Amino acid sequence: MNEEHGSRKKKVLVLGGKLQGVEAVYLMKKSGWQVTVVDLDPDCAASAMADTFLCFDIMEADKLQQVMREHDFIIPALEKLPVLSVIDETARECGVKMMFCMDAYRITRSKLASDAMFHKLGVPSPRYWPNCSFPVIAKPSDRSGSEGVCRISERAKLELYQARHSGLTDVVVQEYLEGPSYSIEIIAEKGRMWTFEVTELEMDDRYDCKRVICPSGLSPKLQSDFAKCAGELAEMVKLDGIMDVEAILNDGQLKVLEIDARLPSQTLTAVYHSTGVVPPAIYAEGIGSGGVLCCPRCPERGVIYEHIYVAAGQLRFVGEHIMGTQGALNWTYGFFGADEALTNYRPGRASWAATLMITADSRKEAWKKHEEVIRTILDQEHLECPELDENLTDCDEREYVL
């Protein structure tokens, strides 16, 4: 490491410049850190957001070690196991603090291994086929997020899906559950854990998250139960880093869908705008002493965090993966009335995408502001939106469920 960071900005190294890298850069800059991003793609999403961008192959261990030694903290922002193994080994050699737990990641990257742990702990989760009826959800065991996820309504289509994915080691087939989805993040260090605000997730038709909403609308009891569940799961995988837990509210009960012991995208930025808390910065500074599980409750602002895509004269509300296909994103304030946005928009451009961040004093007020922003974009850009009505009304009129 260079000089003592009392006389300079602390420096964080973000390894990977795609969607997780965007999240890491955004949050750490909000916390006042100087941010370096490394990625092999010179036009990756986070390249223009960082203070410094380095374009090289992370698998070059000698070069990676040299860069690591110039930083105070490391955030891996990718999911390829061979690359993460190199990062983990090199960080240990350099003695630089890193927000990642390889042992926990190896468990959580497998949906089958994760589900076995749910059953061991007695955590409510979807039932497996054939011990459930159609429709079902099929997904590769070792893929992240919505990749490869498919809703299947009959046996013939399930058999076709399994045949098409016969080259995979494992395919998970579980009951399809109706209900709103939620996420909670947890950081752990030396047995101490912090959980953060619960966020509500809305998906597009490909099961990719298109919108994150705060506050979640869950009752204090369900939020507390969710936090305790996250703590038990973190303890089970011996987490030392960060993990997110996703669940669905079905028949009044939160059922865990998946866990991922790596930096999430989207949800932490929504948590920041709602509470002012930045979990990676807390981990970087050290969790400190106190109880085994801390569940702080900060005053919550209303937040709508969502992705839009414009093409062929239409605006659509789409899942987050569109943002990884748009090249370098620019960070801007006051975007058509939104508080902030990450976007490749420029006037006159026929095709562009944006992540909108809209905040207000309450969830209800955030939805009103959201409608004004969308209508402003449609009017000023002369666009149509076939799915406008269903995306301008808060689908959660449940208030605080259960």
Coordinates of C-alpha atoms in Angstrom, one line a residue:
M1 CA 0.0 0.0 0.0
N2 CA 1.2 3.6 -0.6
E3 CA 1.1 6.3 2.1
E4 CA -1.2 6.2 5.1
H5 CA -4.7 6.9 3.9
G6 CA -5.2 9.6 6.5
S7 CA -3.6 12.1 4.0
R8 CA -5.4 10.9 0.9
K9 CA -8.6 9.4 -0.3
K10 CA -8.9 5.7 0.4
K11 CA -8.6 3.6 -2.7
V12 CA -10.8 0.7 -3.7
L13 CA -10.1 -1.7 -6.5
V14 CA -13.2 -3.0 -8.3
L15 CA -12.4 -6.1 -10.4
G16 CA -15.0 -6.4 -13.2
G17 CA -16.8 -3.6 -14.9
K18 CA -20.2 -5.0 -15.8
L19 CA -23.4 -4.7 -13.7
Q20 CA -21.9 -5.6 -10.4
G21 CA -18.9 -3.3 -11.1
V22 CA -21.4 -0.5 -11.8
E23 CA -22.9 -1.1 -8.3
A24 CA -19.6 -1.2 -6.6
V25 CA -18.3 2.0 -8.3
Y26 CA -21.5 3.9 -7.6
L27 CA -21.6 3.0 -3.9
M28 CA -17.9 3.5 -3.1
K29 CA -17.8 6.9 -4.8
K30 CA -20.9 7.9 -2.8
S31 CA -18.8 7.0 0.3
G32 CA -15.9 9.2 -0.8
W33 CA -13.5 6.5 -1.9
Q34 CA -11.2 6.8 -5.0
V35 CA -12.2 4.0 -7.3
T36 CA -10.2 1.9 -9.8
V37 CA -11.9 -0.5 -12.2
V38 CA -10.2 -3.4 -14.0
D39 CA -11.8 -5.1 -17.0
L40 CA -10.7 -6.6 -20.3
D41 CA -13.4 -4.7 -22.2
P42 CA -12.4 -1.0 -22.7
D43 CA -16.1 -0.1 -23.2
C44 CA -17.6 -2.0 -20.2
A45 CA -20.5 -0.4 -18.3
A46 CA -18.4 0.9 -15.4
S47 CA -15.4 2.2 -17.4
A48 CA -16.5 5.8 -17.5
M49 CA -17.7 6.0 -13.9
A50 CA -14.4 5.1 -12.2
D51 CA -11.7 7.6 -11.3
T52 CA -9.2 5.2 -13.0
F53 CA -9.9 2.5 -15.5
L54 CA -7.3 -0.2 -16.3
C55 CA -7.8 -2.5 -19.2
F56 CA -6.1 -5.8 -18.7
D57 CA -6.8 -9.5 -18.1
I58 CA -7.4 -10.2 -14.4
M59 CA -5.9 -13.6 -14.9
E60 CA -2.5 -11.9 -15.3
A61 CA -1.7 -12.6 -11.6
D62 CA 1.6 -10.6 -11.5
K63 CA 0.0 -7.5 -12.9
L64 CA -3.1 -8.0 -10.7
Q65 CA -0.8 -8.2 -7.6
Q66 CA 1.0 -5.0 -8.5
V67 CA -2.3 -3.1 -8.8
M68 CA -3.8 -4.7 -5.6
R69 CA -0.9 -3.4 -3.5
E70 CA -1.8 0.1 -4.5
H71 CA -5.3 -0.1 -2.9
D72 CA -6.8 -0.3 0.5
F73 CA -9.8 -2.5 -0.3
I74 CA -10.9 -4.9 -3.0
I75 CA -14.4 -5.7 -4.4
P76 CA -14.6 -8.6 -6.9
A77 CA -17.5 -7.8 -9.2
L78 CA -17.8 -10.9 -11.4
E79 CA -18.8 -14.5 -11.1
K80 CA -16.4 -16.7 -13.1
L81 CA -15.0 -19.2 -10.6
P82 CA -11.5 -19.5 -12.2
V83 CA -11.1 -15.7 -12.2
L84 CA -12.3 -15.4 -8.6
S85 CA -9.9 -18.1 -7.5
V86 CA -7.0 -16.0 -8.9
I87 CA -8.3 -12.9 -7.2
D88 CA -8.8 -14.7 -3.9
E89 CA -5.2 -16.2 -3.9
T90 CA -3.6 -12.9 -5.0
A91 CA -5.4 -10.8 -2.4
R92 CA -4.3 -13.2 0.3
E93 CA -0.7 -12.9 -0.9
C94 CA -1.0 -9.1 -0.9
G95 CA -2.7 -8.9 2.5
V96 CA -5.4 -6.4 1.2
K97 CA -8.9 -6.6 2.7
M98 CA -11.4 -8.0 0.2
M99 CA -15.2 -8.2 0.4
F100 CA -15.6 -11.8 -0.9
C101 CA -15.8 -15.2 0.7
M102 CA -14.7 -18.0 -1.6
D103 CA -15.9 -20.9 0.6
A104 CA -19.4 -19.4 0.9
Y105 CA -19.5 -18.6 -2.8
R106 CA -18.7 -22.2 -3.8
I107 CA -21.8 -23.3 -1.8
T108 CA -24.2 -20.6 -2.9
R109 CA -23.3 -20.7 -6.6
S110 CA -25.0 -24.2 -6.7
K111 CA -28.7 -24.0 -6.3
L112 CA -28.8 -27.7 -5.4
A113 CA -26.2 -27.2 -2.6
S114 CA -28.1 -24.1 -1.4
D115 CA -31.4 -25.9 -1.3
A116 CA -29.9 -28.8 0.6
M117 CA -28.8 -26.2 3.2
F118 CA -32.3 -24.7 3.3
H119 CA -33.8 -28.1 4.1
K120 CA -31.2 -28.8 6.8
L121 CA -32.1 -25.5 8.5
G122 CA -35.8 -26.0 8.0
V123 CA -36.0 -22.8 5.9
P124 CA -39.2 -22.6 3.9
S125 CA -38.5 -22.9 0.1
P126 CA -40.2 -24.1 -3.0
R127 CA -40.9 -27.9 -3.4
Y128 CA -39.1 -29.9 -6.0
W129 CA -40.6 -31.7 -9.0
P130 CA -42.2 -34.2 -9.0
N131 CA -43.5 -33.4 -5.5
C132 CA -45.4 -30.4 -6.9
S133 CA -47.8 -29.7 -9.6
F134 CA -47.5 -27.5 -12.8
P135 CA -46.5 -24.8 -13.5
V136 CA -42.9 -25.2 -12.5
I137 CA -39.7 -23.1 -12.7
A138 CA -36.7 -24.8 -14.3
K139 CA -33.2 -23.3 -14.0
P140 CA -29.6 -24.4 -14.3
S141 CA -28.1 -25.1 -10.8
D142 CA -24.9 -23.1 -11.4
R143 CA -26.3 -20.0 -13.1
S144 CA -26.9 -16.7 -11.5
G145 CA -30.0 -14.6 -11.4
S146 CA -32.4 -15.1 -14.3
E147 CA -30.0 -16.8 -16.6
G148 CA -31.6 -19.9 -18.1
V149 CA -34.8 -19.6 -16.0
C150 CA -38.0 -20.8 -17.6
R151 CA -41.6 -21.2 -16.5
I152 CA -43.1 -24.5 -17.7
S153 CA -46.8 -25.4 -17.7
E154 CA -46.9 -29.1 -18.9
R155 CA -44.8 -32.3 -18.8
A156 CA -44.0 -32.4 -22.5
K157 CA -42.4 -28.9 -22.3
L158 CA -40.5 -29.9 -19.2
E159 CA -39.0 -32.9 -20.9
L160 CA -38.0 -30.7 -23.9
Y161 CA -36.3 -28.2 -21.6
Q162 CA -34.4 -31.1 -19.8
A163 CA -33.3 -32.5 -23.2
R164 CA -32.1 -29.1 -24.4
H165 CA -30.0 -28.7 -21.2
S166 CA -28.8 -32.3 -21.0
G167 CA -25.2 -31.0 -21.2
L168 CA -25.5 -29.3 -17.8
T169 CA -24.4 -31.0 -14.7
D170 CA -27.7 -30.2 -12.9
V171 CA -31.0 -28.6 -13.6
V172 CA -33.3 -27.5 -10.8
V173 CA -37.1 -27.9 -11.3
Q174 CA -39.3 -26.5 -8.5
E175 CA -42.9 -25.4 -8.0
Y176 CA -43.8 -22.0 -9.4
L177 CA -45.0 -19.7 -6.6
E178 CA -47.2 -16.6 -6.9
G179 CA -46.4 -13.6 -4.8
P180 CA -44.1 -10.5 -4.5
S181 CA -40.4 -11.0 -4.3
Y182 CA -38.0 -9.5 -1.8
S183 CA -34.3 -9.3 -1.1
I184 CA -32.2 -8.7 2.0
E185 CA -28.4 -8.2 2.1
I186 CA -26.1 -9.3 4.9
I187 CA -22.4 -8.6 5.6
A188 CA -20.4 -10.8 8.0
E189 CA -16.9 -10.4 9.5
K190 CA -15.4 -12.7 12.2
G191 CA -18.8 -13.9 13.3
R192 CA -20.5 -10.5 13.5
M193 CA -23.2 -9.8 11.0
W194 CA -25.3 -6.8 9.7
T195 CA -28.4 -7.0 7.7
F196 CA -29.9 -4.1 5.8
E197 CA -33.3 -2.8 4.6
V198 CA -35.5 -5.3 2.8
T199 CA -36.2 -4.3 -0.8
E200 CA -39.1 -5.4 -3.1
L201 CA -38.2 -6.8 -6.5
E202 CA -40.3 -6.6 -9.7
M203 CA -39.4 -8.9 -12.6
D204 CA -39.9 -8.7 -16.4
D205 CA -41.3 -11.5 -18.5
R206 CA -37.9 -13.2 -18.5
Y207 CA -37.6 -13.2 -14.7
D208 CA -34.9 -10.5 -14.8
C209 CA -35.4 -7.8 -12.2
K210 CA -36.7 -4.6 -13.8
R211 CA -37.4 -2.6 -10.7
V212 CA -36.4 -2.3 -7.0
I213 CA -38.7 -0.6 -4.6
C214 CA -38.2 0.8 -1.0
P215 CA -39.7 0.5 1.5
S216 CA -40.6 -3.1 0.9
G217 CA -44.1 -3.0 2.4
L218 CA -43.3 -6.0 4.6
S219 CA -44.5 -5.9 8.2
P220 CA -41.8 -5.3 10.9
K221 CA -42.3 -9.0 12.0
L222 CA -41.6 -10.4 8.5
Q223 CA -38.6 -8.1 8.1
S224 CA -37.2 -9.3 11.4
D225 CA -37.9 -13.0 10.5
F226 CA -36.2 -12.4 7.1
A227 CA -33.1 -10.9 8.8
K228 CA -32.8 -13.8 11.2
C229 CA -33.1 -16.3 8.4
A230 CA -30.3 -14.4 6.5
G231 CA -28.2 -14.6 9.6
E232 CA -28.7 -18.4 10.0
L233 CA -27.8 -18.9 6.3
A234 CA -24.7 -16.7 6.6
E235 CA -23.6 -18.6 9.7
M236 CA -24.2 -21.9 7.9
V237 CA -21.9 -21.0 5.0
K238 CA -19.4 -19.3 7.3
L239 CA -19.7 -16.1 5.5
D240 CA -17.0 -13.5 5.7
G241 CA -18.0 -10.9 3.1
I242 CA -21.4 -10.1 1.6
M243 CA -24.4 -12.2 0.6
D244 CA -28.0 -11.5 -0.6
V245 CA -31.0 -13.7 0.1
E246 CA -34.1 -13.6 -2.2
A247 CA -37.5 -14.8 -1.1
I248 CA -41.1 -14.8 -2.3
L249 CA -44.1 -14.1 -0.1
N250 CA -46.5 -17.0 -0.7
D251 CA -49.6 -17.7 1.4
G252 CA -48.4 -15.3 4.1
Q253 CA -45.0 -17.0 4.4
L254 CA -41.6 -15.9 3.0
K255 CA -40.0 -18.8 1.1
V256 CA -36.4 -18.5 0.2
L257 CA -35.6 -18.8 -3.6
E258 CA -31.9 -18.4 -3.6
I259 CA -28.8 -17.0 -1.9
D260 CA -25.6 -15.6 -3.5
A261 CA -22.4 -14.9 -1.6
R262 CA -21.2 -12.1 -3.8
L263 CA -21.8 -8.4 -4.5
P264 CA -25.4 -8.0 -5.8
S265 CA -26.4 -5.4 -8.3
Q266 CA -29.3 -2.9 -7.9
T267 CA -30.5 -3.6 -4.4
L268 CA -27.7 -2.0 -2.5
T269 CA -28.1 1.3 -4.4
A270 CA -31.8 1.3 -3.6
V271 CA -30.9 0.7 0.1
Y272 CA -28.5 3.6 -0.1
H273 CA -31.1 6.0 -1.5
S274 CA -33.6 4.9 1.1
T275 CA -31.5 4.8 4.2
G276 CA -28.1 6.5 3.4
V277 CA -26.3 3.3 4.3
V278 CA -23.5 1.8 2.1
P279 CA -22.9 -1.8 3.1
P280 CA -19.6 -2.3 1.2
A281 CA -18.2 0.8 3.0
I282 CA -19.3 -0.6 6.3
Y283 CA -17.5 -3.8 5.6
A284 CA -14.4 -2.0 4.4
E285 CA -14.1 0.0 7.6
G286 CA -14.8 -3.0 9.8
I287 CA -18.1 -4.1 11.4
G288 CA -16.8 -3.6 14.9
S289 CA -18.0 -5.1 18.1
G290 CA -21.5 -5.7 19.3
G291 CA -24.1 -8.4 19.0
V292 CA -23.8 -11.4 16.7
L293 CA -26.6 -10.1 14.4
C294 CA -27.3 -6.4 14.0
C295 CA -30.5 -5.3 12.2
P296 CA -30.4 -1.5 12.2
R297 CA -33.6 0.3 11.3
C298 CA -32.9 3.6 9.6
P299 CA -35.5 6.2 8.5
E300 CA -36.7 5.1 5.1
R301 CA -37.3 7.2 2.0
G302 CA -39.3 6.0 -0.9
V303 CA -37.2 4.8 -3.8
I304 CA -38.0 3.6 -7.3
Y305 CA -34.9 2.1 -9.0
E306 CA -35.7 0.8 -12.5
H307 CA -34.4 0.1 -16.0
I308 CA -35.9 1.4 -19.3
Y309 CA -35.0 0.8 -22.9
V310 CA -35.9 3.0 -25.8
A311 CA -35.9 1.7 -29.4
A312 CA -38.1 2.0 -32.6
G313 CA -40.0 4.9 -31.0
Q314 CA -41.1 2.9 -27.9
L315 CA -40.1 2.9 -24.2
R316 CA -40.1 -0.4 -22.4
F317 CA -39.5 -1.4 -18.8
V318 CA -36.9 -4.2 -18.9
G319 CA -34.7 -6.3 -16.7
E320 CA -31.2 -5.1 -15.6
H321 CA -29.3 -7.1 -18.1
I322 CA -30.1 -4.6 -20.8
M323 CA -27.7 -2.2 -19.0
G324 CA -24.8 -4.6 -19.6
T325 CA -25.2 -4.3 -23.4
Q326 CA -25.1 -0.5 -23.8
G327 CA -21.3 0.1 -23.5
A328 CA -19.9 2.7 -21.1
L329 CA -22.6 4.3 -18.9
N330 CA -22.6 7.9 -17.8
W331 CA -23.7 9.1 -14.4
T332 CA -26.0 12.1 -14.6
Y333 CA -28.3 14.1 -12.2
G334 CA -31.7 15.5 -13.0
F335 CA -32.4 13.1 -15.9
F336 CA -35.8 14.0 -17.2
G337 CA -36.7 14.8 -13.5
A338 CA -35.2 11.6 -12.0
D339 CA -32.8 12.3 -9.1
E340 CA -30.0 10.4 -10.9
A341 CA -29.5 8.0 -13.8
L342 CA -26.9 5.8 -15.4
T343 CA -27.4 5.9 -19.1
N344 CA -25.9 6.0 -22.6
Y345 CA -28.5 8.5 -23.7
R346 CA -27.7 11.5 -25.9
P347 CA -30.2 13.8 -27.6
G348 CA -31.3 12.5 -31.0
R349 CA -30.2 8.9 -30.3
A350 CA -32.8 6.4 -31.5
S351 CA -31.8 3.6 -29.2
W352 CA -30.7 4.0 -25.6
A353 CA -31.1 2.6 -22.1
A354 CA -31.2 4.1 -18.6
T355 CA -31.3 3.1 -15.0
L356 CA -33.5 5.6 -13.2
M357 CA -33.2 6.5 -9.5
I358 CA -36.2 8.3 -8.1
T359 CA -36.6 9.2 -4.5
A360 CA -39.2 11.0 -2.3
D361 CA -40.3 11.1 1.3
S362 CA -42.5 8.0 1.0
R363 CA -43.1 5.1 -1.3
K364 CA -46.4 6.7 -2.4
E365 CA -44.7 10.0 -3.2
A366 CA -41.9 8.2 -5.1
W367 CA -44.5 6.5 -7.3
K368 CA -46.1 9.9 -8.1
K369 CA -42.7 11.3 -9.0
H370 CA -42.0 8.2 -11.1
E371 CA -45.1 8.8 -13.2
E372 CA -44.0 12.4 -13.9
V373 CA -40.5 11.3 -15.0
I374 CA -41.8 8.6 -17.4
R375 CA -44.4 10.9 -18.9
T376 CA -41.7 13.6 -19.3
I377 CA -39.5 11.2 -21.2
L378 CA -42.4 10.1 -23.4
D379 CA -43.4 13.6 -24.2
Q380 CA -40.0 15.1 -24.8
E381 CA -38.7 12.1 -26.8
H382 CA -42.0 11.6 -28.7
L383 CA -42.2 7.9 -27.6
E384 CA -45.0 5.4 -27.1
C385 CA -45.2 2.9 -24.3
P386 CA -47.6 -0.1 -24.8
E387 CA -47.1 -1.2 -21.1
L388 CA -47.4 2.2 -19.6
D389 CA -50.4 1.8 -17.3
E390 CA -49.2 -1.4 -15.6
N391 CA -45.8 0.3 -14.8
L392 CA -47.1 3.6 -13.5
T393 CA -49.2 2.3 -10.6
D394 CA -47.6 0.8 -7.5
C395 CA -48.7 -2.8 -7.8
D396 CA -48.2 -3.0 -4.0
E397 CA -51.4 -1.6 -2.6
R398 CA -51.0 -4.1 0.2
E399 CA -49.6 -1.4 2.5
Y400 CA -47.6 -3.4 5.1
V401 CA -48.4 -7.0 4.4
L402 CA -49.0 -9.2 7.4

